[in-house]
Coordinates of C-alpha atoms in Angstrom, one line a residue:
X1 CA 18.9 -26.6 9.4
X2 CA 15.5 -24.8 10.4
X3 CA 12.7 -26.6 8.2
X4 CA 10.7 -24.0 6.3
X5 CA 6.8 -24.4 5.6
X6 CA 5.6 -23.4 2.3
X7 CA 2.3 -22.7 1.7
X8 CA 0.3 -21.7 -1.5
X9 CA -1.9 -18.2 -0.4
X10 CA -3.5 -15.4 -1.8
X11 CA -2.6 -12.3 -0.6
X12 CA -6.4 -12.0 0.8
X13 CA -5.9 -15.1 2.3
X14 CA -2.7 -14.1 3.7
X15 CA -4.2 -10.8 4.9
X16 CA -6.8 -13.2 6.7
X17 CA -4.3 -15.0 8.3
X18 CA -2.2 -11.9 9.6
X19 CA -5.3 -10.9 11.5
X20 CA -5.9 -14.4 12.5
X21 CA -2.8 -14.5 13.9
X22 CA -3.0 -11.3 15.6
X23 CA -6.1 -12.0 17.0
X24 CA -4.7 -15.0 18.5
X25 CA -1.2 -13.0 20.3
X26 CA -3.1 -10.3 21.4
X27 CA -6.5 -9.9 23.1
X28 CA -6.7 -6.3 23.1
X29 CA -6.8 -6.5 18.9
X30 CA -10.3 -6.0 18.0
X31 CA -11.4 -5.9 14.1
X32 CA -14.8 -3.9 12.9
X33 CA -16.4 -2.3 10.0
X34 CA -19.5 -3.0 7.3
X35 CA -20.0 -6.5 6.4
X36 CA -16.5 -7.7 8.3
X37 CA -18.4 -10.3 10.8
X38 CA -20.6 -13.3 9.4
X39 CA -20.0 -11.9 5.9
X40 CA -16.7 -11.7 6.2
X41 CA -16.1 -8.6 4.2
X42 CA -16.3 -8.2 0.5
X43 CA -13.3 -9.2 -0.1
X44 CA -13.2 -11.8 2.6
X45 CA -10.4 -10.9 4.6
X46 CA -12.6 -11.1 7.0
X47 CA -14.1 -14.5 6.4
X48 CA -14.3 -16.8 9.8
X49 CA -13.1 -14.4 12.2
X50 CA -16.5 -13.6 14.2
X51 CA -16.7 -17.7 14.1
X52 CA -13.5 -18.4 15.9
X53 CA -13.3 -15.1 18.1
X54 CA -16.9 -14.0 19.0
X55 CA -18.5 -11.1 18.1
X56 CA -17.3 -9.1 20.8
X57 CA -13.9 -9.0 18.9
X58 CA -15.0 -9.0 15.3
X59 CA -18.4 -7.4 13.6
X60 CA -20.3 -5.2 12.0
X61 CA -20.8 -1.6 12.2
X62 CA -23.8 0.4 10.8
X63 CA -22.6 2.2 7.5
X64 CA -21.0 5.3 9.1
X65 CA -17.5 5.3 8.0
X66 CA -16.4 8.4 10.3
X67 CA -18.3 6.7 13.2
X68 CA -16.5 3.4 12.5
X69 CA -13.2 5.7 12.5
X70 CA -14.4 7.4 15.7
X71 CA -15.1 4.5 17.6
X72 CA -11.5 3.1 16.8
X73 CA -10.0 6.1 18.2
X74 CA -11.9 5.9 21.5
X75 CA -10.6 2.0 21.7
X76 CA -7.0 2.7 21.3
X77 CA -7.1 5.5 23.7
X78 CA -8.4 3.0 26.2
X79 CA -5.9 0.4 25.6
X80 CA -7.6 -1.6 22.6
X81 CA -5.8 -2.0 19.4
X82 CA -8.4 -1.7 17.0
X83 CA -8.3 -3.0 12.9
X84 CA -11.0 -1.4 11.0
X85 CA -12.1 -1.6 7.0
X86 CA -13.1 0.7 4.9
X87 CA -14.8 -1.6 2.6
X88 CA -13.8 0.5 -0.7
X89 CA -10.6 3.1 -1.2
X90 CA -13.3 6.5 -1.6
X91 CA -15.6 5.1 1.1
X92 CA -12.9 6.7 3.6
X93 CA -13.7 10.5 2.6
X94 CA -16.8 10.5 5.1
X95 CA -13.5 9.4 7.6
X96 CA -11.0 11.8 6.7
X97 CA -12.1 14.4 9.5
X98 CA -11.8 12.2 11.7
X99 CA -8.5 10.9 10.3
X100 CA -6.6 14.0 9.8
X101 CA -7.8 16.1 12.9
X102 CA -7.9 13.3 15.7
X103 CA -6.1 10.2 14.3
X104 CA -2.9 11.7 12.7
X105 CA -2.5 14.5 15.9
X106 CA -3.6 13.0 18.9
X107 CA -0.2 11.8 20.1
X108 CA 1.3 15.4 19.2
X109 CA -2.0 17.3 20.5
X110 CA -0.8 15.3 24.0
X111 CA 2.7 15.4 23.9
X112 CA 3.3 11.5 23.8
X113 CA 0.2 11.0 26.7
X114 CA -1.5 9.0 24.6
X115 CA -1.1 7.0 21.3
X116 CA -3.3 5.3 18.9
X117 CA -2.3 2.0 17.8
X118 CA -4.9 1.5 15.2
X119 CA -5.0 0.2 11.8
X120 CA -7.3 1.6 9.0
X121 CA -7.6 -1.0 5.9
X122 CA -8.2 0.4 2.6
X123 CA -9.1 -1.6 0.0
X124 CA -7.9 0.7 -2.7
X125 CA -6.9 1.7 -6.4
X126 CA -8.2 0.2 -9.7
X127 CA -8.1 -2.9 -12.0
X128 CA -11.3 -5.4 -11.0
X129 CA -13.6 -3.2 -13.1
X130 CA -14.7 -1.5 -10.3
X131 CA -16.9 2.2 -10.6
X132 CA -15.7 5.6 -9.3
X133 CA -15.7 5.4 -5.5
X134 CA -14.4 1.7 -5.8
X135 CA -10.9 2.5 -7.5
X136 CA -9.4 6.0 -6.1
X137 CA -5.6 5.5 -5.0
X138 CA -5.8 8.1 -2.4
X139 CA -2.6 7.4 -0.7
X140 CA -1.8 10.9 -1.5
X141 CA -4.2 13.0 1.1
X142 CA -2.7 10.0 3.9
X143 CA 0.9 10.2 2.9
X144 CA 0.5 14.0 3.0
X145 CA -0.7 14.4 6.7
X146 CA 1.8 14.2 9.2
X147 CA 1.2 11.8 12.2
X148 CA 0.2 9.1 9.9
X149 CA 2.1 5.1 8.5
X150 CA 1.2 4.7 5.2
X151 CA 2.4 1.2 3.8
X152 CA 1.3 -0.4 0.6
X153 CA 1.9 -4.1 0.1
X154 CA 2.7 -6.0 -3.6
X155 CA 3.6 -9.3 -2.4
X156 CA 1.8 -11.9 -0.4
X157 CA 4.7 -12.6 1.5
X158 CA 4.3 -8.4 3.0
X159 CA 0.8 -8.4 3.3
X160 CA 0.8 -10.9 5.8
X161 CA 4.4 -9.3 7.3
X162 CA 3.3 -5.7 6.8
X163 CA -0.1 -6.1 8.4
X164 CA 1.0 -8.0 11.7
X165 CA 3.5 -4.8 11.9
X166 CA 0.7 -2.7 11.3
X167 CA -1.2 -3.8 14.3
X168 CA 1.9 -4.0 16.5
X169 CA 2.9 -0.4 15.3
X170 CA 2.4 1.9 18.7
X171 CA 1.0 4.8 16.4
X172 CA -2.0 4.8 13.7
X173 CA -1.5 3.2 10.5
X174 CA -3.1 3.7 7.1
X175 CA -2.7 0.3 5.3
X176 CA -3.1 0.3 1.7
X177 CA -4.1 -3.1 0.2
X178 CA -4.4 -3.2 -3.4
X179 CA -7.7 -4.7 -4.5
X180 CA -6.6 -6.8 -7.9
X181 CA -4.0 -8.3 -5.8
X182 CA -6.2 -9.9 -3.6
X183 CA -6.3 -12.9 -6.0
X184 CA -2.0 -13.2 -7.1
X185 CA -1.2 -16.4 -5.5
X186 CA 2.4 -17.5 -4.0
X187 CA 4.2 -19.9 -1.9
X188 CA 5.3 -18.4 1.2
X189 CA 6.4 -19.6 4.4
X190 CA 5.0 -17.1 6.7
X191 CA 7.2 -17.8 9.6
X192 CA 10.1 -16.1 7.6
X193 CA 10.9 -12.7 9.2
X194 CA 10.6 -10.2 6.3
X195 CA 11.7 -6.6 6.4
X196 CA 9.4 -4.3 8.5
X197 CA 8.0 -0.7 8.0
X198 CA 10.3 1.9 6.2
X199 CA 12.2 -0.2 4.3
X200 CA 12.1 -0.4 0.7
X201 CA 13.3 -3.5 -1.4
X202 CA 14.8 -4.6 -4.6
X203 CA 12.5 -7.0 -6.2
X204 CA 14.5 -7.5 -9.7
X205 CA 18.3 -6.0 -10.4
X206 CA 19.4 -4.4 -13.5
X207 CA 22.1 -1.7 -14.6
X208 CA 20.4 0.5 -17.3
X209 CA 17.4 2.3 -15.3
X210 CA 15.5 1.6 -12.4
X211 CA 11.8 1.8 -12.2
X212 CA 10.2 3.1 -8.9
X213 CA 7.1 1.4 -8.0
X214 CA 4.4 0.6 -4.7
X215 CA 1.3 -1.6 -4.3
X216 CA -0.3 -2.6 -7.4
X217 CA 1.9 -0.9 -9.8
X218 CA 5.6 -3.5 -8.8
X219 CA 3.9 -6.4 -10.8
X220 CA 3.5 -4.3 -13.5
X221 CA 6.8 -3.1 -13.4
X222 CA 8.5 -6.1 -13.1
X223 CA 6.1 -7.3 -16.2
X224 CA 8.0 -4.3 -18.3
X225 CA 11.6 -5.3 -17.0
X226 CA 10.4 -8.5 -17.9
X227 CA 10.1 -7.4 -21.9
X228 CA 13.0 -4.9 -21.6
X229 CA 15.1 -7.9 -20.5
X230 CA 14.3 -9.7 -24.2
X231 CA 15.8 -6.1 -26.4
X232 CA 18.9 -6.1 -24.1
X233 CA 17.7 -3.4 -21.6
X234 CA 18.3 -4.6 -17.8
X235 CA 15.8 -2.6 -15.5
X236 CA 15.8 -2.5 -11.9
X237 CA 12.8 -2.9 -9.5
X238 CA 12.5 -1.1 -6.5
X239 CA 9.5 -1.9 -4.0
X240 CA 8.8 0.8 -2.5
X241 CA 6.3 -1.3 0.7
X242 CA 6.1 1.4 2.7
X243 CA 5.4 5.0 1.6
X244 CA 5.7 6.9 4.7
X245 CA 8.2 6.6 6.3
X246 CA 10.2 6.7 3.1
X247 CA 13.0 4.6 2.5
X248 CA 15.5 7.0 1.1
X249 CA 18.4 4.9 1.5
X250 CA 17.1 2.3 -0.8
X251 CA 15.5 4.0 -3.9
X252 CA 18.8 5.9 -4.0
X253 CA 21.0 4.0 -3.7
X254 CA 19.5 1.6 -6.5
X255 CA 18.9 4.9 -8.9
X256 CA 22.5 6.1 -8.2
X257 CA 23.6 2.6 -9.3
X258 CA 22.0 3.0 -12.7
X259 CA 21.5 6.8 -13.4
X260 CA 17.7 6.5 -14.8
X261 CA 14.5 6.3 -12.6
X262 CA 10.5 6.1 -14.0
X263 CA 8.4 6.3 -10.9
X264 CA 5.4 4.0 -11.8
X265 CA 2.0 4.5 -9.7
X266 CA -1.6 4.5 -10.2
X267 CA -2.7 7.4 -8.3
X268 CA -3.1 10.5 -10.4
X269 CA 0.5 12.4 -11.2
X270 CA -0.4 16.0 -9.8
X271 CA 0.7 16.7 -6.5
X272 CA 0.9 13.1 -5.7
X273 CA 3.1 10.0 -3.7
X274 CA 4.6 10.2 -7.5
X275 CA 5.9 14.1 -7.5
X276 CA 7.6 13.6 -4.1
X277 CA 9.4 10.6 -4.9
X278 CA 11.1 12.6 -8.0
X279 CA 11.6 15.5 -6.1
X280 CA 13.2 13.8 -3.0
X281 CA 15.4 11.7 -5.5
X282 CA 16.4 14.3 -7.4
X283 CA 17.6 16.2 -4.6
X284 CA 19.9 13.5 -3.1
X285 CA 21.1 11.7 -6.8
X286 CA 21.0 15.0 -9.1
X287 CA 24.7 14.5 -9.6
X288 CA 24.5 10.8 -10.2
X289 CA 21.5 11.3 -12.8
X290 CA 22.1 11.3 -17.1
X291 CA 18.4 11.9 -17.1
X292 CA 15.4 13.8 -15.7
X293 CA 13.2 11.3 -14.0
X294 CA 10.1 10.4 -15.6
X295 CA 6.8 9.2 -14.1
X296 CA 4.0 6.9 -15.6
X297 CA 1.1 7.2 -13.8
X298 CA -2.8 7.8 -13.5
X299 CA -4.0 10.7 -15.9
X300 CA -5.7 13.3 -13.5
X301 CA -9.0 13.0 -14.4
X302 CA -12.0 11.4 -12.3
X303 CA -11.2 7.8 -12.5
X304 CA -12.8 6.3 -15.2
X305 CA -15.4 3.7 -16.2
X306 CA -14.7 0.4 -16.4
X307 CA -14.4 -0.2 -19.8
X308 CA -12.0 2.9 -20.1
X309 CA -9.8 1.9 -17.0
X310 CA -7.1 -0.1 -18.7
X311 CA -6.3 3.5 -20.6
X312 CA -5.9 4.8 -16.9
X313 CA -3.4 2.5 -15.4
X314 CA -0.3 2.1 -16.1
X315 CA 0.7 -0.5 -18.5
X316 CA 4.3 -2.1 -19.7
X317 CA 4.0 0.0 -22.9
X318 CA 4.2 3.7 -21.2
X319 CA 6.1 2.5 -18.6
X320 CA 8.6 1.1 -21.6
X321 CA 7.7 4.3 -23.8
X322 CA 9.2 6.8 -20.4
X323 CA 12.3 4.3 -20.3
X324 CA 13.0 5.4 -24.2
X325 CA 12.6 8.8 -23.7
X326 CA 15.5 8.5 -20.5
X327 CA 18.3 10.0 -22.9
X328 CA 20.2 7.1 -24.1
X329 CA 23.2 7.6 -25.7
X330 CA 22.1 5.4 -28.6
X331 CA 19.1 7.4 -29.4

């Protein structure tokens, strides 16, 4: 029998640890951005790093977010496999040149002559009472550009899995980390292989309708199975984890198996992660569908203060208000 070791983490502690642990494997791993080295970033994540590796391998950068970006992409093409940090979700627009036209193409611009295995943290989407440019969920404009991993963790467990995957990924990698999960708290045992990027998984089953949901938006989600479960209504959870590549296997197979689907996410609903998850399902399940699938998501306005935010996320009510309105034969 293979003895297990649990541990009690946060998922910014297990975030922590994932780079810790990369660190350690792989001297060519460097991690940089504003406030990552004594401060250990505002989150921590950072938190001890510069200590135990020197600052040669973990620090700070002035506050120049497309020069942070910039820099990474020079490391990786000389063999470095950089981790940098965005600090806040919307601090990555002054980056996104630098993303979309040299990141995301530089391995098709050379025909496979050279890669960038890079990692870019972002800190993103709402919940902590944060201000505009601290809450955006702008997985969209990432998810949208070809040449990029997008992957968004819910779980402790994946952000340490999905992070040390990240880094070992040979192309560049856009890492979502949701910011009011830093703090959820489970027992892990990190040695336990869990699944890697592109794969989606089912985090509660049910028969009646399945709920669709990424990053911050699956505890929710299980929350309003949670409720459903107590009037009689079994909801399935799908964990989306990683967002592109898109597990379509997964999500439907699990909405075939129940006919109903709400896609739940935080990011505003136009043109969004949100409107190609129903289009791609309802493309492949149309015949296996009793319903149109709903979505529960961000309104598409500027995101909002924080006294007003809980009106902007989604919350068990709408998601269990969209599951009513599925067509049920009893209604």
């Amino acid at each position: 029998m293979t003895a297990t070791t649990l541990v009690k983490l946060t998922m910014a502690q297990a975030l922590n640890q994932a780079l810790r642990d990369a660190m350690k494997a792989d001297e060519t791993v460097l991690m940089f951005g504003e406030d990552v080295g004594a401060l250990g970033g505002v989150f921590r994540i950072t938190d001890g790093l510069t200590a135990e590796f020197g600052e040669d391998r973990c620090f700070d950068t002035p506050l120049a977010e497309s020069g942070i970006v910039g820099m990474a992409v020079g490391l990786a093409m000389n063999g470095m496999r950089p981790v940098v940090e965005m600090q806040f979700d919307a601090f990555g627009y002054p980056a996104f040149e630098q993303v979309v036209s040299h990141v995301a193409k530089m391995r098709n611009r050379t025909r496979g002559r050279v890669t960038l295995p890079m990692v870019i943290r972002m800190p993103y989407a709402g919940g902590i009472g944060g201000v505009e440019h601290h809450c955006d969920s702008s997985e969209s404009y990432y998810a949208h550009t070809p040449g990029l991993t997008v992957v968004a963790p819910a779980t402790v467990a994946d952000a340490y899995t999905l992070l040390r995957k990240a880094i070992e990924h040979p192309d560049p990698v856009i890492f979502m980390e949701p910011k009011k999960l830093y703090w959820a708290k489970e027992e892990v045992d990190l040695s336990v292989e869990q699944p890697g990027i592109g794969t989606a998984v089912v985090r509660r089953e049910g028969r009646d309708a399945t709920l669709i949901a990424y990053g911050p938006t699956v505890p929710i989600a299980l929350e309003a199975a949670e409720v459903a479960a107590a009037d009689g209504r079994q909801l399935q959870v799908v964990d989306l984890r990683s967002i592109v590549p898109f597990d379509d296997e997964t999500v439907c197979a699990a909405v075939r198996s129940t006919g109903r689907a709400v896609v739940v996410a935080e990011a505003s609903g136009f043109a969004s992660v949100s409107s190609e998850i129903v289009a791609r399902v309802t493309e492949r399940c149309f015949h296996s569908l009793a319903a149109p699938i709903r979505r529960v998501t961000g309104f598409d306005i500027p995101y909002p203060p924080p006294k007003l935010e809980r009106h902007q996320l989604p919350g068990v009510d709408r998601i269990l208000d969209a599951v009513d309105d599925l067509q049920w034969e009893d209604s």
